[in-house]
Coordinates of N, CA and C in Angstrom, one line a residue:
M1065 N -9.9 7.2 40.4 CA -11.0 8.2 40.3 C -12.2 7.5 39.7
T1066 N -13.4 7.9 40.2 CA -14.6 7.4 39.6 C -14.9 8.1 38.3
G1067 N -15.8 7.5 37.5 CA -16.2 8.1 36.3 C -16.7 9.5 36.4
N1068 N -17.5 9.8 37.4 CA -18.0 11.2 37.5 C -16.8 12.1 37.9
E1069 N -15.9 11.6 38.7 CA -14.7 12.5 39.1 C -13.9 12.8 37.9
I1070 N -13.7 11.8 37.0 CA -12.9 12.0 35.8 C -13.6 13.1 34.9
I1071 N -15.0 12.9 34.8 CA -15.7 13.9 34.0 C -15.6 15.3 34.6
T1072 N -15.9 15.4 35.9 CA -15.8 16.8 36.5 C -14.4 17.4 36.4
T1073 N -13.4 16.6 36.8 CA -12.0 17.1 36.7 C -11.6 17.5 35.3
N1074 N -11.9 16.7 34.3 CA -11.5 17.0 33.0 C -12.2 18.2 32.5
L1075 N -13.5 18.4 32.8 CA -14.3 19.6 32.4 C -13.7 20.8 33.0
Q1076 N -13.3 20.7 34.3 CA -12.6 21.8 35.0 C -11.3 22.2 34.3
I1077 N -10.5 21.2 33.9 CA -9.2 21.4 33.2 C -9.5 22.1 31.9
I1078 N -10.5 21.6 31.1 CA -10.8 22.2 29.8 C -11.3 23.6 30.0
D1079 N -12.1 23.9 31.0 CA -12.5 25.3 31.2 C -11.4 26.2 31.6
M1080 N -10.5 25.7 32.4 CA -9.3 26.5 32.8 C -8.4 26.8 31.6
M1081 N -8.2 25.8 30.8 CA -7.3 25.9 29.6 C -7.9 26.7 28.5
T1082 N -9.2 26.9 28.5 CA -9.8 27.7 27.4 C -10.2 29.1 27.8
Q1083 N -9.8 29.5 28.9 CA -10.2 30.9 29.4 C -9.5 31.9 28.5
N1084 N -10.1 33.0 28.3 CA -9.6 34.1 27.5 C -9.4 33.7 26.0
G1085 N -10.2 32.8 25.6 CA -10.2 32.5 24.1 C -9.0 31.6 23.7
A1086 N -8.3 31.0 24.7 CA -7.2 30.1 24.3 C -7.8 28.8 23.7
S1087 N -7.0 28.2 22.8 CA -7.4 27.0 22.2 C -6.3 26.0 22.2
P1088 N -6.0 25.5 23.4 CA -4.9 24.4 23.5 C -5.5 23.1 23.0
P1089 N -4.6 22.1 22.8 CA -5.0 20.8 22.4 C -5.7 20.1 23.6
L1090 N -7.0 19.8 23.4 CA -7.7 19.2 24.6 C -8.2 17.8 24.3
D1091 N -7.7 17.2 23.2 CA -8.2 15.9 22.8 C -8.0 14.8 23.9
E1092 N -6.9 14.9 24.7 CA -6.7 14.0 25.7 C -7.8 14.0 26.8
Y1093 N -8.2 15.2 27.2 CA -9.2 15.3 28.2 C -10.6 14.9 27.7
W1094 N -10.9 15.3 26.5 CA -12.2 14.9 25.9 C -12.2 13.4 25.6
G1095 N -11.1 12.9 25.2 CA -11.0 11.5 24.9 C -11.3 10.6 26.2
E1096 N -10.7 11.1 27.3 CA -11.0 10.4 28.6 C -12.5 10.4 28.9
I1097 N -13.1 11.5 28.7 CA -14.5 11.6 29.0 C -15.3 10.7 28.1
V1098 N -15.0 10.7 26.8 CA -15.7 9.8 25.9 C -15.5 8.4 26.2
E1099 N -14.2 8.0 26.6 CA -13.9 6.7 27.0 C -14.7 6.2 28.2
V1100 N -14.8 7.1 29.2 CA -15.6 6.8 30.4 C -17.1 6.6 30.1
L1101 N -17.6 7.4 29.2 CA -19.0 7.3 28.8 C -19.3 6.2 27.8
S1102 N -18.3 5.6 27.3 CA -18.5 4.6 26.3 C -18.3 3.1 26.8
Q1103 N -18.1 3.0 28.0 CA -17.8 1.6 28.6 C -19.0 0.7 28.3
D1104 N -20.2 1.0 28.7 CA -21.4 0.3 28.5 C -22.6 1.2 28.8
F1105 N -23.7 0.8 28.3 CA -24.9 1.7 28.5 C -25.2 2.0 29.9
D1106 N -25.3 0.9 30.8 CA -25.7 1.1 32.2 C -24.7 2.1 32.9
T1107 N -23.4 1.9 32.7 CA -22.5 2.9 33.3 C -22.7 4.3 32.7
T1108 N -22.9 4.4 31.4 CA -23.2 5.7 30.8 C -24.4 6.4 31.5
K1109 N -25.4 5.6 31.6 CA -26.7 6.2 32.2 C -26.4 6.6 33.6
E1110 N -25.8 5.8 34.4 CA -25.5 6.1 35.8 C -24.7 7.4 35.9
L1111 N -23.7 7.5 35.0 CA -22.8 8.7 35.1 C -23.5 10.0 34.6
L1112 N -24.2 9.9 33.5 CA -24.9 11.1 33.0 C -26.0 11.6 33.9
L1113 N -26.7 10.7 34.5 CA -27.8 11.1 35.5 C -27.2 11.7 36.7
K1114 N -25.9 11.5 37.0 CA -25.3 12.2 38.2 C -24.7 13.5 37.8
C1115 N -24.5 13.8 36.5 CA -23.9 15.0 36.1 C -24.8 16.2 36.3
T1116 N -24.2 17.4 36.5 CA -24.9 18.6 36.6 C -25.4 19.0 35.2
P1117 N -26.4 19.9 35.2 CA -26.9 20.4 33.9 C -25.7 21.1 33.1
A1118 N -24.9 21.8 33.8 CA -23.7 22.4 33.1 C -22.8 21.4 32.5
E1119 N -22.6 20.3 33.2 CA -21.7 19.2 32.7 C -22.3 18.6 31.5
V1120 N -23.6 18.3 31.6 CA -24.3 17.7 30.4 C -24.2 18.6 29.2
N1121 N -24.5 19.9 29.4 CA -24.4 20.8 28.3 C -23.0 20.9 27.7
R1122 N -22.0 20.9 28.6 CA -20.6 21.0 28.1 C -20.2 19.8 27.3
M1123 N -20.7 18.6 27.6 CA -20.3 17.4 26.9 C -21.2 17.1 25.7
G1124 N -22.2 17.9 25.4 CA -23.1 17.6 24.3 C -22.5 17.4 23.0
G1125 N -21.5 18.1 22.7 CA -20.8 17.9 21.4 C -20.1 16.6 21.2
Y1126 N -19.9 15.9 22.3 CA -19.2 14.6 22.2 C -20.2 13.4 22.4
F1127 N -21.5 13.7 22.5 CA -22.4 12.6 22.5 C -22.4 11.8 21.2
E1128 N -22.1 12.4 20.1 CA -22.0 11.7 18.9 C -20.9 10.6 18.9
D1129 N -19.8 10.9 19.5 CA -18.7 10.0 19.7 C -19.1 8.8 20.6
V1130 N -19.8 9.1 21.7 CA -20.3 8.1 22.6 C -21.3 7.2 21.9
S1131 N -22.2 7.8 21.1 CA -23.2 7.1 20.4 C -22.5 6.1 19.4
E1132 N -21.5 6.6 18.7 CA -20.8 5.8 17.7 C -20.2 4.5 18.3
R1133 N -19.7 4.7 19.5 CA -19.1 3.6 20.2 C -20.2 2.6 20.9
L1134 N -21.2 3.2 21.4 CA -22.2 2.3 22.1 C -23.1 1.7 21.1
Q1135 N -23.5 2.3 20.0 CA -24.4 1.8 19.0 C -25.7 1.3 19.7
S1136 N -26.3 2.2 20.5 CA -27.5 1.9 21.3 C -28.6 2.9 21.2
Q1137 N -29.8 2.4 20.8 CA -31.0 3.3 20.8 C -31.3 3.7 22.2
K1138 N -30.9 2.9 23.2 CA -31.1 3.3 24.6 C -30.3 4.6 25.0
F1139 N -29.2 4.7 24.3 CA -28.4 6.0 24.6 C -29.2 7.2 24.0
I1140 N -29.8 7.0 22.9 CA -30.5 8.1 22.3 C -31.7 8.5 23.2
D1141 N -32.4 7.4 23.7 CA -33.5 7.6 24.6 C -33.0 8.3 25.9
L1142 N -31.8 8.0 26.4 CA -31.3 8.6 27.6 C -31.0 10.1 27.3
L1143 N -30.5 10.4 26.1 CA -30.3 11.9 25.8 C -31.6 12.6 25.7
R1144 N -32.6 12.0 25.2 CA -34.0 12.6 25.2 C -34.5 12.8 26.6
E1145 N -34.2 11.8 27.5 CA -34.6 11.9 28.9 C -33.9 13.1 29.6
L1146 N -32.6 13.3 29.2 CA -31.8 14.4 29.8 C -32.3 15.7 29.2
Q1147 N -32.7 15.8 28.0 CA -33.3 17.0 27.4 C -34.6 17.4 28.1
Y1148 N -35.4 16.4 28.5 CA -36.6 16.6 29.2 C -36.3 17.1 30.7
K1149 N -35.3 16.4 31.3 CA -34.9 16.8 32.6 C -34.4 18.2 32.7
Y1150 N -33.6 18.6 31.7 CA -33.0 19.9 31.7 C -33.5 20.7 30.4
P1151 N -34.7 21.2 30.5 CA -35.3 21.9 29.3 C -34.6 23.2 28.9
D1152 N -33.7 23.7 29.8 CA -33.0 24.9 29.4 C -31.8 24.6 28.5
I1153 N -31.4 23.3 28.4 CA -30.3 22.9 27.6 C -30.9 22.5 26.2
D1154 N -30.4 23.1 25.2 CA -30.8 22.8 23.8 C -30.0 21.6 23.3
M1155 N -30.5 20.4 23.3 CA -29.7 19.3 23.0 C -30.2 18.7 21.6
E1156 N -31.0 19.4 20.9 CA -31.6 18.8 19.7 C -30.5 18.4 18.7
M1157 N -29.6 19.3 18.4 CA -28.5 18.9 17.4 C -27.6 17.8 18.0
D1158 N -27.3 17.9 19.3 CA -26.5 16.8 19.8 C -27.2 15.5 19.7
I1159 N -28.5 15.4 19.9 CA -29.2 14.2 19.8 C -29.3 13.8 18.3
Q1160 N -29.5 14.7 17.4 CA -29.5 14.3 16.0 C -28.1 13.7 15.6
W1161 N -27.1 14.4 16.0 CA -25.7 13.8 15.6 C -25.5 12.4 16.2
A1162 N -26.0 12.2 17.5 CA -25.9 10.9 18.1 C -26.7 9.9 17.3
I1163 N -27.9 10.3 16.8 CA -28.7 9.4 16.0 C -27.9 9.0 14.7
D1164 N -27.4 10.1 14.1 CA -26.6 9.9 12.8 C -25.4 9.0 13.0
A1165 N -24.9 8.9 14.2 CA -23.7 8.0 14.5 C -24.1 6.5 14.6
L1166 N -25.3 6.2 14.7 CA -25.7 4.8 14.8 C -25.6 4.2 13.4
D1167 N -25.1 3.0 13.4 CA -25.0 2.3 12.1 C -26.3 1.9 11.5

């Protein structure tokens, strides 16, 4: 599977498993998404720019983990670019947490 297929599939599984307020253990699925997005900055950028606004919004809470692994100001700039591209998504806190994760 490609990186975007892993992201899309895992988000669909997460959505199905959390219907009706269920709260199953989802660390495996989120972990795979973070792993795919943390390979290197160029891959991360390519993957995130191909994601739908809904996917970007859904993954926002995990950008901190990606940022911690990448340790890249370019990643922060990419998040700001996504915020500009998708103004209906409030990413300010996600971006701040990603900034805080930088050493």
